[in-house]
Short mmCIF file of N, CA and C in Angstrom, two decimals:
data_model
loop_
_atom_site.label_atom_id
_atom_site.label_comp_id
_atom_site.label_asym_id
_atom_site.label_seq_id
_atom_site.Cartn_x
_atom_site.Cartn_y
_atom_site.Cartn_z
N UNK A 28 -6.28 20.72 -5.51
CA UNK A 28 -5.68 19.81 -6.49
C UNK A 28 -6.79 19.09 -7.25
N UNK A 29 -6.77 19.16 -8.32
CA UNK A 29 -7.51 18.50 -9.41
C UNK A 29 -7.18 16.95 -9.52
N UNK A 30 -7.76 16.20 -10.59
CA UNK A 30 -7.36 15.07 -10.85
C UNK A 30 -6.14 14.39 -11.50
N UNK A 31 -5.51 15.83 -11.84
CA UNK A 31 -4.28 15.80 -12.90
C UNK A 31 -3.30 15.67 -11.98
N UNK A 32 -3.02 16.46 -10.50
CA UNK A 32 -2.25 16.20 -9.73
C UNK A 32 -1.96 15.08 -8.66
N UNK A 33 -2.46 14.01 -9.07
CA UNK A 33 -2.03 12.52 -8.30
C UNK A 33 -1.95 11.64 -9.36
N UNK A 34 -0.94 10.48 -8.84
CA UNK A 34 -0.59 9.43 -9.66
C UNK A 34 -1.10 8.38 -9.00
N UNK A 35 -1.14 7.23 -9.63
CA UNK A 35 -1.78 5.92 -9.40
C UNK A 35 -0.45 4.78 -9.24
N UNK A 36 -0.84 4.25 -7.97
CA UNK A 36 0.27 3.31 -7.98
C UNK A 36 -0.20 2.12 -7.48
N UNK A 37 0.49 0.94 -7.31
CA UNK A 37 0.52 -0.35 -7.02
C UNK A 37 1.16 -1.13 -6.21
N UNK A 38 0.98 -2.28 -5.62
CA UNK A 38 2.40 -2.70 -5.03
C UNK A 38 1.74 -4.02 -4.07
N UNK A 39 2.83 -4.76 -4.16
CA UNK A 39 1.96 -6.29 -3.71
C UNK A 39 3.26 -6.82 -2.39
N UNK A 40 2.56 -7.85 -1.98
CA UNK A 40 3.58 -8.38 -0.95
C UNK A 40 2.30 -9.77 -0.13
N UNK A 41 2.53 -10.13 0.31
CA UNK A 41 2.10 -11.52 1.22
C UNK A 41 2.18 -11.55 2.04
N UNK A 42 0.65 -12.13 3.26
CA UNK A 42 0.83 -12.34 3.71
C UNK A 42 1.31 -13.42 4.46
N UNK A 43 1.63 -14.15 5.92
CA UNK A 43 2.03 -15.90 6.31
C UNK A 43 0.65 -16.44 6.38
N UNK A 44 1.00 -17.40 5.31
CA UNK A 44 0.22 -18.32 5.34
C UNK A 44 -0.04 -19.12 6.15
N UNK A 45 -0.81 -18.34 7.23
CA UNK A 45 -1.74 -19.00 8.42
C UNK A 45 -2.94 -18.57 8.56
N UNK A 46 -4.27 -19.18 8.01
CA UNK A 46 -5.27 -18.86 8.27
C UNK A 46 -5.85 -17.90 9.43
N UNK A 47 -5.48 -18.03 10.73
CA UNK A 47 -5.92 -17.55 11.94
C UNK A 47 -5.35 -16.11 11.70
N UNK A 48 -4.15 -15.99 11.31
CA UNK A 48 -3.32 -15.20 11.30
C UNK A 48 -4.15 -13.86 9.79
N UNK A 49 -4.64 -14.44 9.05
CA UNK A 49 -4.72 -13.98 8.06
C UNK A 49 -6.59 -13.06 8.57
N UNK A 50 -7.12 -14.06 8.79
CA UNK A 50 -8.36 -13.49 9.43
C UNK A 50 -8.09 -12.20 10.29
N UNK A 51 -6.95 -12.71 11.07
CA UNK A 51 -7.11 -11.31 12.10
C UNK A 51 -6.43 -10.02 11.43
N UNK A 52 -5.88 -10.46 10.34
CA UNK A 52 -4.82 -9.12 9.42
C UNK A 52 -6.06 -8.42 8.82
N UNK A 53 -7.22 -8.61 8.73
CA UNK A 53 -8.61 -8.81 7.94
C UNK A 53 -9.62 -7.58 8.91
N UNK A 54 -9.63 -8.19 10.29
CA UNK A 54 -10.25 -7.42 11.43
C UNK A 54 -9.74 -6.50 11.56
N UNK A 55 -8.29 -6.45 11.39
CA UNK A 55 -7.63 -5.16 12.08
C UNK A 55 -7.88 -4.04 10.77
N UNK A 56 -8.22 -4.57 9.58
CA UNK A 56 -8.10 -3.56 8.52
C UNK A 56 -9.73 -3.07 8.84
N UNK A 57 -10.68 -3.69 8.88
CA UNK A 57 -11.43 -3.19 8.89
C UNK A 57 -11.84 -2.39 10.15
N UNK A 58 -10.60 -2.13 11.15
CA UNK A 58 -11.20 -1.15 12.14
C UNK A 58 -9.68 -0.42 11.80
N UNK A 59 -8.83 0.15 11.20
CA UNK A 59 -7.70 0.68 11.04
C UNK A 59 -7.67 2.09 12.15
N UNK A 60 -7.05 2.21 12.83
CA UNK A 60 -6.56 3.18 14.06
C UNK A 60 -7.10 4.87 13.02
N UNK A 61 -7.43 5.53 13.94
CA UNK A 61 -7.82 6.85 13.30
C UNK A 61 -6.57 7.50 12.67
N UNK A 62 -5.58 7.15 13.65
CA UNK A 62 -4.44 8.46 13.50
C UNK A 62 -3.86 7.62 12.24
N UNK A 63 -3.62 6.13 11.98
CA UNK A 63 -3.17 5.49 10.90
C UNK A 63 -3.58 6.71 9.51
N UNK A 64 -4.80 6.62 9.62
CA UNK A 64 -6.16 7.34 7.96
C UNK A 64 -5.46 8.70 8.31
N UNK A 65 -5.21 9.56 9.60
CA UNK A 65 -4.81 10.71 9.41
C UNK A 65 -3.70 10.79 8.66
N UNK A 66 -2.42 10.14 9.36
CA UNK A 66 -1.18 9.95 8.63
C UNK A 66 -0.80 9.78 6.86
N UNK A 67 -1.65 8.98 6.97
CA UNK A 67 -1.73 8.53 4.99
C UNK A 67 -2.70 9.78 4.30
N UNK A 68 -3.10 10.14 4.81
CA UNK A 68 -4.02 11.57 4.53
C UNK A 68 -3.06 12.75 4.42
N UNK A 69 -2.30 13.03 5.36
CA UNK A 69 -1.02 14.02 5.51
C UNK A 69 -0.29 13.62 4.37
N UNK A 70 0.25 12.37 3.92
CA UNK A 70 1.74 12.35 3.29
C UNK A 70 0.93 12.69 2.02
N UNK A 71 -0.21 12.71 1.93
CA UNK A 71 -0.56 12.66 -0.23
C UNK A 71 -1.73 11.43 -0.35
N UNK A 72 -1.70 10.48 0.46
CA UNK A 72 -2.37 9.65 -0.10
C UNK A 72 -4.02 9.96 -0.11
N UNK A 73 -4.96 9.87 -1.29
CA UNK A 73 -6.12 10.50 -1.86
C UNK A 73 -6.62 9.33 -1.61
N UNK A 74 -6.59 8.39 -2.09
CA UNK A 74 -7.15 6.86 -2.15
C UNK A 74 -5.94 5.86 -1.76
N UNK A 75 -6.71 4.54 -1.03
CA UNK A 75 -5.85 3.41 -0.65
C UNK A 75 -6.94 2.16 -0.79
N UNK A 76 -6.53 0.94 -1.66
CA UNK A 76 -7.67 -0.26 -1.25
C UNK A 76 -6.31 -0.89 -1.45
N UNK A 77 -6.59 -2.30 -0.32
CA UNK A 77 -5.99 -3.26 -0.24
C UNK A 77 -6.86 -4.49 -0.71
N UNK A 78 -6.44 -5.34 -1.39
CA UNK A 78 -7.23 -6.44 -1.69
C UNK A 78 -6.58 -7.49 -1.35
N UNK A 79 -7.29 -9.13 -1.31
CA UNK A 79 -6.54 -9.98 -0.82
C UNK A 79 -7.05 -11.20 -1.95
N UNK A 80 -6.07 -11.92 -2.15
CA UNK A 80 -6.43 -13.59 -2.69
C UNK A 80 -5.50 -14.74 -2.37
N UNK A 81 -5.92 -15.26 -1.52
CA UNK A 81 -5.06 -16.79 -0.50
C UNK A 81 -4.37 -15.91 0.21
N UNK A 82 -3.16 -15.56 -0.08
CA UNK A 82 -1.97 -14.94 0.98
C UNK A 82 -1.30 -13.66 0.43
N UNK A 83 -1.49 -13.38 -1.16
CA UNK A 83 -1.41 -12.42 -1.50
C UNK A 83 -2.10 -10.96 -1.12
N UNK A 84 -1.05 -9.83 -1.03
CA UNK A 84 -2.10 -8.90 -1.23
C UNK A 84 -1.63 -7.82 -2.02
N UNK A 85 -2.81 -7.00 -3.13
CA UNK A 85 -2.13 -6.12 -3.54
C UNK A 85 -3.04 -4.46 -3.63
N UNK A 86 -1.72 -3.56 -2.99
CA UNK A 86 -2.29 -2.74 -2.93
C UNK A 86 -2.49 -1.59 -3.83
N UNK A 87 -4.05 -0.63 -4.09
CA UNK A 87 -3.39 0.17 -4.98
C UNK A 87 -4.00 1.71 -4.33
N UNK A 88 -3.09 2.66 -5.09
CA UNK A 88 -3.43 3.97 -4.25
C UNK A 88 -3.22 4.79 -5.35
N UNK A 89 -3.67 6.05 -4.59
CA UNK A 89 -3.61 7.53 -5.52
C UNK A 89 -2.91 8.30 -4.68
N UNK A 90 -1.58 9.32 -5.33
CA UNK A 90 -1.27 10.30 -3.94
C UNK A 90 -0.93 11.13 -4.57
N UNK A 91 -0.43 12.44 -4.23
CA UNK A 91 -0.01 13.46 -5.16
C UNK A 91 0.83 13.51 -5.83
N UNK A 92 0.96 14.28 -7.23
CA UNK A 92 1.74 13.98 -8.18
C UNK A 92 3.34 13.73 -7.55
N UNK A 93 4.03 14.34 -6.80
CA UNK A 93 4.87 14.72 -6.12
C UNK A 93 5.19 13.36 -4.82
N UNK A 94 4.34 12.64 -4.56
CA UNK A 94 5.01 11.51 -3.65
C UNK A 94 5.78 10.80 -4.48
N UNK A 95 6.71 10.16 -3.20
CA UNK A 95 7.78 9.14 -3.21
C UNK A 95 7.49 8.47 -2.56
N UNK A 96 7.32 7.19 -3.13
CA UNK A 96 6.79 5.86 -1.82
C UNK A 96 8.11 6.05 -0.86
N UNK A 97 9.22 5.39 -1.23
CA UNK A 97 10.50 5.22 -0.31
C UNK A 97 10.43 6.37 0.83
N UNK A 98 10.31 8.22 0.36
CA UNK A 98 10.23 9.00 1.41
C UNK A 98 9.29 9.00 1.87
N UNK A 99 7.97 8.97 1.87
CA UNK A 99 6.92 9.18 1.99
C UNK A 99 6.51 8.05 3.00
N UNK A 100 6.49 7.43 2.75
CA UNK A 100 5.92 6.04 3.79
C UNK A 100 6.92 6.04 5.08
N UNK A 101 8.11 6.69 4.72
CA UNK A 101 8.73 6.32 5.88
C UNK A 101 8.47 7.61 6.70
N UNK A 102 8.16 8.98 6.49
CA UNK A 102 7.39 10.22 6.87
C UNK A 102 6.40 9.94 7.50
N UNK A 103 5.65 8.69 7.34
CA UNK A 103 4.17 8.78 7.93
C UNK A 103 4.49 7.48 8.84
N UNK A 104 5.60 6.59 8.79
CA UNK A 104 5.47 6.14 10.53
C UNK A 104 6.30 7.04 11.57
N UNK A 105 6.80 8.09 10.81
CA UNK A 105 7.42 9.01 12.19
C UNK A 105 6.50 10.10 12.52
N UNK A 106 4.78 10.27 11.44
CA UNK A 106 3.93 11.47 12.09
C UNK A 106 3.62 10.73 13.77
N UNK A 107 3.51 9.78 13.84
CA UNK A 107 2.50 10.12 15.40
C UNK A 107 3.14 8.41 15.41
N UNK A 108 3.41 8.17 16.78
CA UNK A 108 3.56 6.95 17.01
C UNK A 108 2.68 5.80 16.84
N UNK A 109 1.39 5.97 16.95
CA UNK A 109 0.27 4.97 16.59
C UNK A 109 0.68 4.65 14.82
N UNK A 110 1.04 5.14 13.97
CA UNK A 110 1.47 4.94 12.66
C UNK A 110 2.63 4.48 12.55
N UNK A 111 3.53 4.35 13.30
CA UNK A 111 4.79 3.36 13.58
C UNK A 111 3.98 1.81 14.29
N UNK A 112 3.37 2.30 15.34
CA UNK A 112 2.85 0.94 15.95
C UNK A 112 2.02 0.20 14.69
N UNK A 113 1.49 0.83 14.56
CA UNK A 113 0.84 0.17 13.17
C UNK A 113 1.24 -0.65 12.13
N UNK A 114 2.58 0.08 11.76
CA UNK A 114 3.50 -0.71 10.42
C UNK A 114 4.20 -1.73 11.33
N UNK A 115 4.32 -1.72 12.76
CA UNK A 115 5.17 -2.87 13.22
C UNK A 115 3.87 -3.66 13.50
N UNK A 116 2.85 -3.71 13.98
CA UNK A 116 1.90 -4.54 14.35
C UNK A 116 1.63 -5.58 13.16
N UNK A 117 1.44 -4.85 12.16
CA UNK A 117 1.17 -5.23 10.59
C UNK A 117 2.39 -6.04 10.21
N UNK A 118 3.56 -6.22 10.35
CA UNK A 118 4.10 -6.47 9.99
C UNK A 118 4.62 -8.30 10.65
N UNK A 119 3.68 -8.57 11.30
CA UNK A 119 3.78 -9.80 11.97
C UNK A 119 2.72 -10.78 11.05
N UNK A 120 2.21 -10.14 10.54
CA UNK A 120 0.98 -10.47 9.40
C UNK A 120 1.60 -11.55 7.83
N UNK A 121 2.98 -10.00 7.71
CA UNK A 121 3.09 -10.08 6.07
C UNK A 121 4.67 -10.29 6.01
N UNK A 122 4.81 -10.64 4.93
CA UNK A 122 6.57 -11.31 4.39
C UNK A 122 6.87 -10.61 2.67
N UNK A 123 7.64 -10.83 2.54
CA UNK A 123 7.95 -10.22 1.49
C UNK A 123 7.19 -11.66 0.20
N UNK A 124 7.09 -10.73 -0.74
CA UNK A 124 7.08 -11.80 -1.70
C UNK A 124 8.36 -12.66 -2.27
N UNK A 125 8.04 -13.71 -2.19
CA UNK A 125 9.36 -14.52 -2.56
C UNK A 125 9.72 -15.37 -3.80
N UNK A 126 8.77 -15.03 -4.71
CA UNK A 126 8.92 -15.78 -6.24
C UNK A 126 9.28 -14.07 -7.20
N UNK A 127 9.94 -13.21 -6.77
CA UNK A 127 10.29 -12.18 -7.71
C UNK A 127 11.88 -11.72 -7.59
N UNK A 128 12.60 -11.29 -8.72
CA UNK A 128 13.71 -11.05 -8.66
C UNK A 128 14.06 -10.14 -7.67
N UNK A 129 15.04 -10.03 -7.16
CA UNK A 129 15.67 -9.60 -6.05
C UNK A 129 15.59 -7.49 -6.53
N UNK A 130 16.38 -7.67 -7.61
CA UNK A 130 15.96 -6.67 -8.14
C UNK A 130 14.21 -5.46 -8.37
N UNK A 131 13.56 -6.40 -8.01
CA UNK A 131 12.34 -5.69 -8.28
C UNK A 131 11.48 -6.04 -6.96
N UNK A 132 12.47 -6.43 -5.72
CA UNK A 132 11.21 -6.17 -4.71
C UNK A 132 11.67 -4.93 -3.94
N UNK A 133 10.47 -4.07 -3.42
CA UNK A 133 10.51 -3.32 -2.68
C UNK A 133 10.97 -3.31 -1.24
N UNK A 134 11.41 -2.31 -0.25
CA UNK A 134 11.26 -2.24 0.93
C UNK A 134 11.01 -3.10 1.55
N UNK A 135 9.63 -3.19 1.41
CA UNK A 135 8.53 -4.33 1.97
C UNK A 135 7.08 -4.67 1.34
N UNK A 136 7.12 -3.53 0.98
CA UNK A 136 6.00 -3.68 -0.23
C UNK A 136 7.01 -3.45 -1.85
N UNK A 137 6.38 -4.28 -2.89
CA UNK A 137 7.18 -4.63 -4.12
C UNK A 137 6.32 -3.77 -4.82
N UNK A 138 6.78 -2.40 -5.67
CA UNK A 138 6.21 -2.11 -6.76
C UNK A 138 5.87 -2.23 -7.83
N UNK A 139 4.54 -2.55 -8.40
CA UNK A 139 4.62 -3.34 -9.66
C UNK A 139 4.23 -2.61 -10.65
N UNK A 140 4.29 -2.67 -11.96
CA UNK A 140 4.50 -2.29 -13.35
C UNK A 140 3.08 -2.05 -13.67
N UNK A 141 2.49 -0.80 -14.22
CA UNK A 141 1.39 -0.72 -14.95
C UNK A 141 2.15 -1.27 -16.65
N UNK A 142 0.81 -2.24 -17.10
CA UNK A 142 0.72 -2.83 -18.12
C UNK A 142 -0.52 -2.63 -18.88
N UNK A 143 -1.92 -2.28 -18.38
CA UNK A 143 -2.82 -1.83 -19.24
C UNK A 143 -3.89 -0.79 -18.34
N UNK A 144 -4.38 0.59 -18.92
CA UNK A 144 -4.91 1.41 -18.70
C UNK A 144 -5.82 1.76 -19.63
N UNK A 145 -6.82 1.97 -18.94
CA UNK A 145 -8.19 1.59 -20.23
C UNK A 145 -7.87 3.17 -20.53
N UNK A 146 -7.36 4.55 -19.94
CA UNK A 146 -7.41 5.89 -20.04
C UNK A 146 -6.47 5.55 -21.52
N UNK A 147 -5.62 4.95 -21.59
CA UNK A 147 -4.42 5.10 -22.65
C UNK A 147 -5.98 4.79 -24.29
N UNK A 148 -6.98 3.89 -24.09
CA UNK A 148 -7.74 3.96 -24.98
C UNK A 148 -8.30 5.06 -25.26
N UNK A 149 -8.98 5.40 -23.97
CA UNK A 149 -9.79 6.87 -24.02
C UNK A 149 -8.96 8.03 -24.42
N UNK A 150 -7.50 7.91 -24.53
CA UNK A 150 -7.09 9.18 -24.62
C UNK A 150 -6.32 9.40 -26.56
N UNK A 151 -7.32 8.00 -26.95
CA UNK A 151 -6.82 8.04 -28.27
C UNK A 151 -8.22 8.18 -29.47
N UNK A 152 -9.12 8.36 -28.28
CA UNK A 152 -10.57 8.53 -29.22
C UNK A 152 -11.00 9.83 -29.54
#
């Protein structure tokens, strides 16, 4: 697969605003379980960065042209149980975002809207 066959996506959500709590959501990313990277590797995903600011976080990824977050994410906590333990471990961390219409939050992670792409310039020069 070339570069033409993955899409770029986004998607934000929060974590509880508890310092202690937030540090350790921090440690655990930076040692993330092997079989977790295998799993997201299997469903499509090419690239993943998570970033953080106060309690926010937003994530962005690359996966093949052909993923579906909704099927797809839920495919990769049933590859191997350490990738279920994972999304429940994680999930003591983070809350939904709560200043967005009901309508536009996700699952658990909220998908958000591309609004500027420097390629849309480049692809007019």
């Amino acid at each position: 697969m070339d570069s033409c066959d993955y899409k770029s996506y986004a998607q934000a959500l929060d974590l509880v605003n508890d310092k202690e709590l937030i540090e350790e959501y921090k440690k655990y990313h930076k040692n993330v379980w092997k079989e977790v990277n295998e799993a997201l590797c299997s469903i499509g995903i090419k690239k993943m960065k998570i970033f953080l600011l106060g309690t926010h976080l937003f994530m962005y990824y690359e996966a093949r042209a052909d993923f579906d977050p909704k099927i797809d994410f839920q495919k990769y906590t049933e590859l191997t149980p350490k990738a279920n333990e994972w999304d429940n471990l994680m999930r003591k961390f983070q809350q939904k975002i709560s200043d967005i219409p009901e309508n536009q939050l996700g699952e658990w992670w909220s998908p958000m809207d591309l609004v500027y792409d420097l390629d849309w310039f480049k692809q007019q020069q």
